[in-house]
mmCIF file of N, CA and C in Angstrom:
data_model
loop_
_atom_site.group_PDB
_atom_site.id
_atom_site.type_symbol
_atom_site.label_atom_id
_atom_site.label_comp_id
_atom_site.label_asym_id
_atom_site.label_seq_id
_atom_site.Cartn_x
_atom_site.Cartn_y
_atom_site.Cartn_z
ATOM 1 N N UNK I 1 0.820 -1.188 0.000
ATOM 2 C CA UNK I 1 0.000 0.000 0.000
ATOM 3 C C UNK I 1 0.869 1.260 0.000
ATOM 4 N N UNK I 2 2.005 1.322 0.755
ATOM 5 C CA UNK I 2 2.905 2.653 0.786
ATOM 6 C C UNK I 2 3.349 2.853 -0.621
ATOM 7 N N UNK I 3 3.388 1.248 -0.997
ATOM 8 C CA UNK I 3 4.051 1.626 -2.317
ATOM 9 C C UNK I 3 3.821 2.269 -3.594
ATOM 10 N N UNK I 4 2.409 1.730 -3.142
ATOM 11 C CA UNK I 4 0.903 2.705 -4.503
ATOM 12 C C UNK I 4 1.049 4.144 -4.120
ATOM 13 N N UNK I 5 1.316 4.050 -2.600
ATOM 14 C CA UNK I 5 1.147 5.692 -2.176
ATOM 15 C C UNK I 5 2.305 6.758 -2.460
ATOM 16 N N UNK I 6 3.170 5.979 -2.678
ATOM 17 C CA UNK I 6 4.289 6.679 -3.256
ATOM 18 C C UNK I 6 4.642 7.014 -4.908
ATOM 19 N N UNK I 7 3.849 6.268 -5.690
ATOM 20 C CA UNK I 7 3.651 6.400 -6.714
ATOM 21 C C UNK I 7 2.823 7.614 -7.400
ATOM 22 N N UNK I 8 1.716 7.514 -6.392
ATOM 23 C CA UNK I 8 0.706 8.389 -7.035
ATOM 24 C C UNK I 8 1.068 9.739 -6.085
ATOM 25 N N UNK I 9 2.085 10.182 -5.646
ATOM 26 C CA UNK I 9 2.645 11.132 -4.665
ATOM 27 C C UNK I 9 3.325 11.661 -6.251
ATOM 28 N N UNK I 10 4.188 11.046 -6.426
ATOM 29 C CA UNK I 10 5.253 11.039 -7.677
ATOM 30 C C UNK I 10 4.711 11.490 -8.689
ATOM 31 N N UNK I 11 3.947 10.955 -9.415
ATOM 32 C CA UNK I 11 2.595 10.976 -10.461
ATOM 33 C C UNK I 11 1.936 12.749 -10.263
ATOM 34 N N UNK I 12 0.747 12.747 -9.069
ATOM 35 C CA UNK I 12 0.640 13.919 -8.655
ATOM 36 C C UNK I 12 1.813 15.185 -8.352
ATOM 37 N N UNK I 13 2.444 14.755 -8.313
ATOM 38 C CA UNK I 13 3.911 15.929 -8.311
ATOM 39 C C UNK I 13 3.884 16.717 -9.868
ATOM 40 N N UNK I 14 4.469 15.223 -10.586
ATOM 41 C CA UNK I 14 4.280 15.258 -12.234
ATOM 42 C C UNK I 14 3.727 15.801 -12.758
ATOM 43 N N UNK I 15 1.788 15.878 -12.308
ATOM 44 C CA UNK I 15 1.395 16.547 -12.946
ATOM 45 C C UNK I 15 0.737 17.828 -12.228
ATOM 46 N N UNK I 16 1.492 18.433 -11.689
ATOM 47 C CA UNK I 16 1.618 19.733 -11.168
ATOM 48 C C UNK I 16 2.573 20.172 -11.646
ATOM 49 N N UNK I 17 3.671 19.813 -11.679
ATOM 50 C CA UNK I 17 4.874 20.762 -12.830
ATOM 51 C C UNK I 17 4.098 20.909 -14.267
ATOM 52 N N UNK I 18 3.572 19.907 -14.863
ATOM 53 C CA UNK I 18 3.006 19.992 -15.931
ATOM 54 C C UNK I 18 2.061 20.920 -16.047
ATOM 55 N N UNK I 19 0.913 21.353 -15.094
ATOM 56 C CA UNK I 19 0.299 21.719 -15.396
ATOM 57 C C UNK I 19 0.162 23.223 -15.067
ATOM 58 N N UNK I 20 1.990 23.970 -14.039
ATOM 59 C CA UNK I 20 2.329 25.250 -14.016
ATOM 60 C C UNK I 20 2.871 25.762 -14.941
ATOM 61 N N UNK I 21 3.542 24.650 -15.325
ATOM 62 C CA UNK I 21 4.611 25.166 -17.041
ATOM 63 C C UNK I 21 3.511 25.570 -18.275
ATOM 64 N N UNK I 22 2.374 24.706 -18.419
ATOM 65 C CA UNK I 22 1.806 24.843 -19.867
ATOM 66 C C UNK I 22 0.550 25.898 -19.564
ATOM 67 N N UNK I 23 0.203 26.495 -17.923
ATOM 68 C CA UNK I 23 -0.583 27.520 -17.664
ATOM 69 C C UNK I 23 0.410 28.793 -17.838
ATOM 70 N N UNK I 24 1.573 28.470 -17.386
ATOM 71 C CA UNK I 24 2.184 29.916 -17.420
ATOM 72 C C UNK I 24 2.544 30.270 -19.012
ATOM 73 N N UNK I 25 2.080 31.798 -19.292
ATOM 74 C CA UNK I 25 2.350 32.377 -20.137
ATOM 75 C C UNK I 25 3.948 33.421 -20.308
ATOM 76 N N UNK I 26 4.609 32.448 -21.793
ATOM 77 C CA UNK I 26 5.973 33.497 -21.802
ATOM 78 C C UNK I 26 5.586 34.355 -22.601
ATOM 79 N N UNK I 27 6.130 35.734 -22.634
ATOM 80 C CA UNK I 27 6.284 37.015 -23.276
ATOM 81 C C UNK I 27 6.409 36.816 -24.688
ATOM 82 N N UNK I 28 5.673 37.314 -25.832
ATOM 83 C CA UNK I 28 6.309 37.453 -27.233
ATOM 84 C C UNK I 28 7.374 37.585 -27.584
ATOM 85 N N UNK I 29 8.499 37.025 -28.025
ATOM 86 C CA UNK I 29 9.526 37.070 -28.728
ATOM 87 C C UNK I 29 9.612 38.054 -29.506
ATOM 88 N N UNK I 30 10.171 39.533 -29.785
ATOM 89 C CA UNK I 30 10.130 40.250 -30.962
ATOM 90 C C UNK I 30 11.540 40.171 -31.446
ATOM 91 N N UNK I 31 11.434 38.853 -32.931
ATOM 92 C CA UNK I 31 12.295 38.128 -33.251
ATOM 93 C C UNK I 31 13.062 39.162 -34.515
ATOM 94 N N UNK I 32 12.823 40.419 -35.019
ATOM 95 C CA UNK I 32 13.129 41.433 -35.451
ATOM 96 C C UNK I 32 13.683 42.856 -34.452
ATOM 97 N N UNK I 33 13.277 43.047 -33.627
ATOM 98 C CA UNK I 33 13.874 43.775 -32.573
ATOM 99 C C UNK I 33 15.505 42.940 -32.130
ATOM 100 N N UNK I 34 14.739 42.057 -31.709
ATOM 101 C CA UNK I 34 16.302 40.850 -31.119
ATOM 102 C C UNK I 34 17.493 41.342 -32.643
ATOM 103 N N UNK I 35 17.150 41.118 -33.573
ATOM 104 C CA UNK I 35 17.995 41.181 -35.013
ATOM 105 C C UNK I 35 18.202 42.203 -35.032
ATOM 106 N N UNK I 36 17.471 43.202 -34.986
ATOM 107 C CA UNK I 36 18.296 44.509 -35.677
ATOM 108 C C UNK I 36 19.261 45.371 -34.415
ATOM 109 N N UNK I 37 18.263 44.557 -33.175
ATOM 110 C CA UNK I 37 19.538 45.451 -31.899
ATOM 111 C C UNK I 37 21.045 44.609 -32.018
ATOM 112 N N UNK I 38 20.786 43.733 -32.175
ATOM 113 C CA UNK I 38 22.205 42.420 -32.451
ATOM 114 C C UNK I 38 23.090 43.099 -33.118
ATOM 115 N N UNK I 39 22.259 43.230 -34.607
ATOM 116 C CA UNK I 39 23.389 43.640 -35.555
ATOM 117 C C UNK I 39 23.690 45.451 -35.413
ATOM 118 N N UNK I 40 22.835 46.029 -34.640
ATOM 119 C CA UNK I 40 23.246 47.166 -34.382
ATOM 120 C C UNK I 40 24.428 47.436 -33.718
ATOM 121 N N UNK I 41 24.406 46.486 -32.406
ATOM 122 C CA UNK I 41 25.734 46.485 -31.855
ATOM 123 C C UNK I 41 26.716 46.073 -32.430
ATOM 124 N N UNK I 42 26.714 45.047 -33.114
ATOM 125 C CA UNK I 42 27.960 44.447 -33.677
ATOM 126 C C UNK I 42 28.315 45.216 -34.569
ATOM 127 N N UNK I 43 27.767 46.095 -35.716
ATOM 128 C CA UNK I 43 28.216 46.916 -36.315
ATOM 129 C C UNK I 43 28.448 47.972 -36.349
ATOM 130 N N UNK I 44 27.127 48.847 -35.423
ATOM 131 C CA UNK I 44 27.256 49.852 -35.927
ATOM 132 C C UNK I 44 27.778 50.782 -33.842
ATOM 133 N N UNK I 45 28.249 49.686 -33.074
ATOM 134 C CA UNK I 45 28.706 50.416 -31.970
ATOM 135 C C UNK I 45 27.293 50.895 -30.905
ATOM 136 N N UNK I 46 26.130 50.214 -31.143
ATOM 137 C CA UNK I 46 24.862 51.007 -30.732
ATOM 138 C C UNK I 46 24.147 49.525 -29.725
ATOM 139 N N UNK I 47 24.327 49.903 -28.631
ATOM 140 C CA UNK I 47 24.032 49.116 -27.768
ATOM 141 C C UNK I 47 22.960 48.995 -26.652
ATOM 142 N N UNK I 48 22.556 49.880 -26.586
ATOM 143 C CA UNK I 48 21.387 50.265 -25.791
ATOM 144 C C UNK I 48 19.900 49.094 -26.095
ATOM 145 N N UNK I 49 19.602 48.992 -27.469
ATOM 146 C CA UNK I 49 18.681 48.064 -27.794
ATOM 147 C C UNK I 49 18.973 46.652 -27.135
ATOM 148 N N UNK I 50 19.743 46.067 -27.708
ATOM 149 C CA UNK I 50 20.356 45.100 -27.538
ATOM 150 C C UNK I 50 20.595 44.787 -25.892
ATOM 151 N N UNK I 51 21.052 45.648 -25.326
ATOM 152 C CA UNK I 51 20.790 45.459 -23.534
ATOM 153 C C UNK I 51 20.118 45.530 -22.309
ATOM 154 N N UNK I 52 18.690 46.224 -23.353
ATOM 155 C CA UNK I 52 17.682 46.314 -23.124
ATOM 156 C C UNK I 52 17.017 44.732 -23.121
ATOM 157 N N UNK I 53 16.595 44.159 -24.385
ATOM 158 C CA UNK I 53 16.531 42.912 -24.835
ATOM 159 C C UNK I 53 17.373 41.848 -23.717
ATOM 160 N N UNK I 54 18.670 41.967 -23.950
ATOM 161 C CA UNK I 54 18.881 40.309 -23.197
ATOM 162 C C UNK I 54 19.032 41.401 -21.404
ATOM 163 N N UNK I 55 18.851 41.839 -21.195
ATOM 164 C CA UNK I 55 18.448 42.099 -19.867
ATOM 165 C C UNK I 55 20.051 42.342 -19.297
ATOM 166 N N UNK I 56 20.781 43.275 -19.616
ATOM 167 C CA UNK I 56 22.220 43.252 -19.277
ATOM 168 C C UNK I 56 22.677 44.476 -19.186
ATOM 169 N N UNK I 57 24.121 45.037 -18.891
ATOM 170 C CA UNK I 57 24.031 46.406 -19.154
ATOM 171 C C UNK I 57 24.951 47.059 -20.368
ATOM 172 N N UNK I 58 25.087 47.999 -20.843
ATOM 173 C CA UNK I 58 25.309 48.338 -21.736
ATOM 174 C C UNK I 58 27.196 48.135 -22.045
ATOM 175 N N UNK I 59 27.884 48.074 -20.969
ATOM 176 C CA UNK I 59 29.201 47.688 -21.123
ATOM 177 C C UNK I 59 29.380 46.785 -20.800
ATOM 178 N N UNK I 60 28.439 46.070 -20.779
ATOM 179 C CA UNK I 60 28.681 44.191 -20.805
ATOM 180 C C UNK I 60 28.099 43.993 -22.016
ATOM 181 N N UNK I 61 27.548 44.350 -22.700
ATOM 182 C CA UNK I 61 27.652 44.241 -23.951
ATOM 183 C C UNK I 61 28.381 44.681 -25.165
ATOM 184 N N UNK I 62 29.207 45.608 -24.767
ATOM 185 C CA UNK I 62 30.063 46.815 -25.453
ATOM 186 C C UNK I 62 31.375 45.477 -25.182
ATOM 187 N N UNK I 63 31.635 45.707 -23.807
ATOM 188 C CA UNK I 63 32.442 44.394 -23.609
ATOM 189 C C UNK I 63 32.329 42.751 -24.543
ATOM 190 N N UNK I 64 31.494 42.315 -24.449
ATOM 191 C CA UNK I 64 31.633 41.025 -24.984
ATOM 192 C C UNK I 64 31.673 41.221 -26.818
ATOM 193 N N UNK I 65 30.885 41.783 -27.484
ATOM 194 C CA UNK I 65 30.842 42.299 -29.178
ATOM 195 C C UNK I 65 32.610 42.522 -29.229
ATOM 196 N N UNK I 66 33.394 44.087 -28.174
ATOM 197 C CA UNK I 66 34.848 44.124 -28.951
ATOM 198 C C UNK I 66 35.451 42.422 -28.712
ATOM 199 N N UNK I 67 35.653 41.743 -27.551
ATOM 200 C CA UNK I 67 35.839 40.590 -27.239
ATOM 201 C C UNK I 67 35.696 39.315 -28.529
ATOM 202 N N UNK I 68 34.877 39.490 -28.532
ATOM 203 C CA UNK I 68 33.966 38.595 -29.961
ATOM 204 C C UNK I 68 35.020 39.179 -31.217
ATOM 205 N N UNK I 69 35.269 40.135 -31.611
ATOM 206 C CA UNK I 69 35.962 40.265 -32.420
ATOM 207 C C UNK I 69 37.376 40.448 -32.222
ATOM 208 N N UNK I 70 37.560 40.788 -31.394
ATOM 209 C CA UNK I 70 39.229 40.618 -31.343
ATOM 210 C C UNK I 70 39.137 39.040 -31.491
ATOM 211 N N UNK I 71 38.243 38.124 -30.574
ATOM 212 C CA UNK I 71 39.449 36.991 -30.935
ATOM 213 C C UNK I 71 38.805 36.155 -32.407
ATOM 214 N N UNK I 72 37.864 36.755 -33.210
ATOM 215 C CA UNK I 72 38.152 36.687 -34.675
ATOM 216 C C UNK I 72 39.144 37.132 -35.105
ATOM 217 N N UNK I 73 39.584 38.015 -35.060
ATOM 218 C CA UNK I 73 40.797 38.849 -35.488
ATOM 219 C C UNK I 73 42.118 37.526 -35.462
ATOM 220 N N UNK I 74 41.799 37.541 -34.134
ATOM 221 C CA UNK I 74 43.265 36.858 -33.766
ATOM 222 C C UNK I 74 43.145 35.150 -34.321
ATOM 223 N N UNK I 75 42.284 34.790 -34.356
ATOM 224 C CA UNK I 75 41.817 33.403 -35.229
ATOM 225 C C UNK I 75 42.540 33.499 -36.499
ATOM 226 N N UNK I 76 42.173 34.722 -36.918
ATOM 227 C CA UNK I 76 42.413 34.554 -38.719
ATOM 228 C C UNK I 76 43.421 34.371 -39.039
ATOM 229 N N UNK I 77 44.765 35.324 -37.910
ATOM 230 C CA UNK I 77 46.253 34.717 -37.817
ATOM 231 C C UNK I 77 47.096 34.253 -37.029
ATOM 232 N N UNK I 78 46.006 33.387 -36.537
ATOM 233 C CA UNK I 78 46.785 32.024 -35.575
ATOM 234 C C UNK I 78 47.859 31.445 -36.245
ATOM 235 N N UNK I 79 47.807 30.987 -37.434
ATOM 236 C CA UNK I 79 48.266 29.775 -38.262
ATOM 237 C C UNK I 79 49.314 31.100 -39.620
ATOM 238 N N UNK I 80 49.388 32.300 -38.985
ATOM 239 C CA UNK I 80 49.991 32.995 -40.053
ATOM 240 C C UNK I 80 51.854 33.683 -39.690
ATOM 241 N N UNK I 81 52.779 33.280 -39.928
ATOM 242 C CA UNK I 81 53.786 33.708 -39.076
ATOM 243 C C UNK I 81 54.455 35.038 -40.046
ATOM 244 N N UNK I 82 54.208 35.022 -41.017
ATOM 245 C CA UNK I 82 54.119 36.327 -41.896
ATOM 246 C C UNK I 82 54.446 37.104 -41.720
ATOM 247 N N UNK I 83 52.885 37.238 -40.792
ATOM 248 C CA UNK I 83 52.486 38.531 -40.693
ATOM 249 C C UNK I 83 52.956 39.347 -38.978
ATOM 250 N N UNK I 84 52.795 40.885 -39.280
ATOM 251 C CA UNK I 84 53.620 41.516 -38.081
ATOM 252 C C UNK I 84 52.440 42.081 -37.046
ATOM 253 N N UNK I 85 52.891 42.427 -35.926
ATOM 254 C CA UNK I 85 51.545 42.971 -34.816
ATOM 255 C C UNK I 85 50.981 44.117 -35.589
ATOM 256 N N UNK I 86 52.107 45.201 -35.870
ATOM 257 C CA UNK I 86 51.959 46.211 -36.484
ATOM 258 C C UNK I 86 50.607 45.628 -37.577
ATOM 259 N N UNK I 87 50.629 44.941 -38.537
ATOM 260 C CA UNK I 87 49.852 44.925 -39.497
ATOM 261 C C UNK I 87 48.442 43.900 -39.180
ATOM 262 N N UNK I 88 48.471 43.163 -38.285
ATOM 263 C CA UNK I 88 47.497 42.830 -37.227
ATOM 264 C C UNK I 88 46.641 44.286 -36.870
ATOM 265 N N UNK I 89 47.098 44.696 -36.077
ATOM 266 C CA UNK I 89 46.516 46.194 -35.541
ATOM 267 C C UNK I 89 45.948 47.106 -36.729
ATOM 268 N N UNK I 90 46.489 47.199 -37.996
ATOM 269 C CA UNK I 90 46.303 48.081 -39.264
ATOM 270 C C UNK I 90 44.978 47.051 -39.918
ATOM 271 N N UNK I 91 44.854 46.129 -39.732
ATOM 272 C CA UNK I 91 44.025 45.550 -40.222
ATOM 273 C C UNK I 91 42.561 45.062 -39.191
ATOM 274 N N UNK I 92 42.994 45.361 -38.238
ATOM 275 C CA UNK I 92 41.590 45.635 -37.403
ATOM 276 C C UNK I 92 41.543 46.736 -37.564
ATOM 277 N N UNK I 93 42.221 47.926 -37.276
ATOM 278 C CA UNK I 93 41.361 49.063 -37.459
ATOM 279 C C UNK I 93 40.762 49.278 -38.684
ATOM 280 N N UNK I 94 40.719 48.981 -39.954
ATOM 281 C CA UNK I 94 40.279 48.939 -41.348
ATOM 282 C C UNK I 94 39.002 48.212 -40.934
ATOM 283 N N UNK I 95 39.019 46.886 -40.877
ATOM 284 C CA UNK I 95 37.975 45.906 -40.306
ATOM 285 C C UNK I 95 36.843 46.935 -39.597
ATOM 286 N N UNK I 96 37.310 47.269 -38.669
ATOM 287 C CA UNK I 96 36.631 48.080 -37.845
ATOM 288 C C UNK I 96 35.982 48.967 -38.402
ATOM 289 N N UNK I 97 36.253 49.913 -39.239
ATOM 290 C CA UNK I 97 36.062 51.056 -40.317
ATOM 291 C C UNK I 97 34.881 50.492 -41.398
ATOM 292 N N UNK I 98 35.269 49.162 -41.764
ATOM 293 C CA UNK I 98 34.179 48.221 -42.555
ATOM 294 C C UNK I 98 32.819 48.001 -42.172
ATOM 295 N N UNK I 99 33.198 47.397 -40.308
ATOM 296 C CA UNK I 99 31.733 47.093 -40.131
ATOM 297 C C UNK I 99 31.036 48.405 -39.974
ATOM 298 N N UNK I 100 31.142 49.416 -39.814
ATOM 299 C CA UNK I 100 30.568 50.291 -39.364
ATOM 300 C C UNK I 100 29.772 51.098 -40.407
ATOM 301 N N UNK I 101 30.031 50.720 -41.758
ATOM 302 C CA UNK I 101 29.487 51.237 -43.222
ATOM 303 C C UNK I 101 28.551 50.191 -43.511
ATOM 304 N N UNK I 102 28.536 48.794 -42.758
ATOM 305 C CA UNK I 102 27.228 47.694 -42.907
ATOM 306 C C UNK I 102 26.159 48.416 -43.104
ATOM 307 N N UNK I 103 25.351 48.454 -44.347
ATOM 308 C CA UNK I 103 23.881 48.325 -44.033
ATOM 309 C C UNK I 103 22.898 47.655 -44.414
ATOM 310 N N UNK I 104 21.876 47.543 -43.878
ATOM 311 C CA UNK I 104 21.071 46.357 -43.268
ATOM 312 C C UNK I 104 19.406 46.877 -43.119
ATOM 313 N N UNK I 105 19.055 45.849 -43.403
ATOM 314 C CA UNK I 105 17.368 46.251 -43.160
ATOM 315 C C UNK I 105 16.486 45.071 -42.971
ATOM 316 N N UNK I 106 15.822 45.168 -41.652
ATOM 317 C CA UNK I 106 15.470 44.115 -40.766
ATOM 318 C C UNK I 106 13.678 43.797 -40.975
#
């Protein structure tokens, strides 16, 4: 008998998670807002949208985007012995100069 009673303890648990998760309502996704604040920051230096959205603050996002690209940067000449810091540095700032002429329409 404990043992039925422990089952349907288990069971009834079950379906109480089930039935808070599929009553509770999540927020609309505005899956165009999310996109154009994204690529706003990443390109065009404009961050406010974007930290608004994922709920963060504006130099933690300023932070992680330069982050994100420096170590693209530094990816591209991992494997390059070539090349000099000097022209590393000349070629992000160009890069840099690039994304910022992106345009885009969401």
């Amino acid at each position: 008998m404990k043992r039925l009673q422990k089952y349907i303890v288990i069971f009834g648990t079950a379906m109480l998670c089930v039935g808070f998760s599929a009553c509770s309502k999540q927020s609309d996704f505005d899956a165009q807002a999310y996109v154009k604040s994204s690529l706003d920051a990443e390109y065009h230096g404009t961050y406010a949208d974007y930290a608004n959205l994922m709920e963060i603050s504006e130099e933690d996002v300023k932070k992680q985007v330069e982050e994100d690209f420096n170590e693209s940067i530094r990816q591209q000449f991992a494997s390059s012995d070539n090349i000099t810091e000097e022209e590393i540095a000349a070629y992000t700032e160009k890069m840099a100069e690039v994304k910022k002429l992106a345009k885009y329409k969401v």
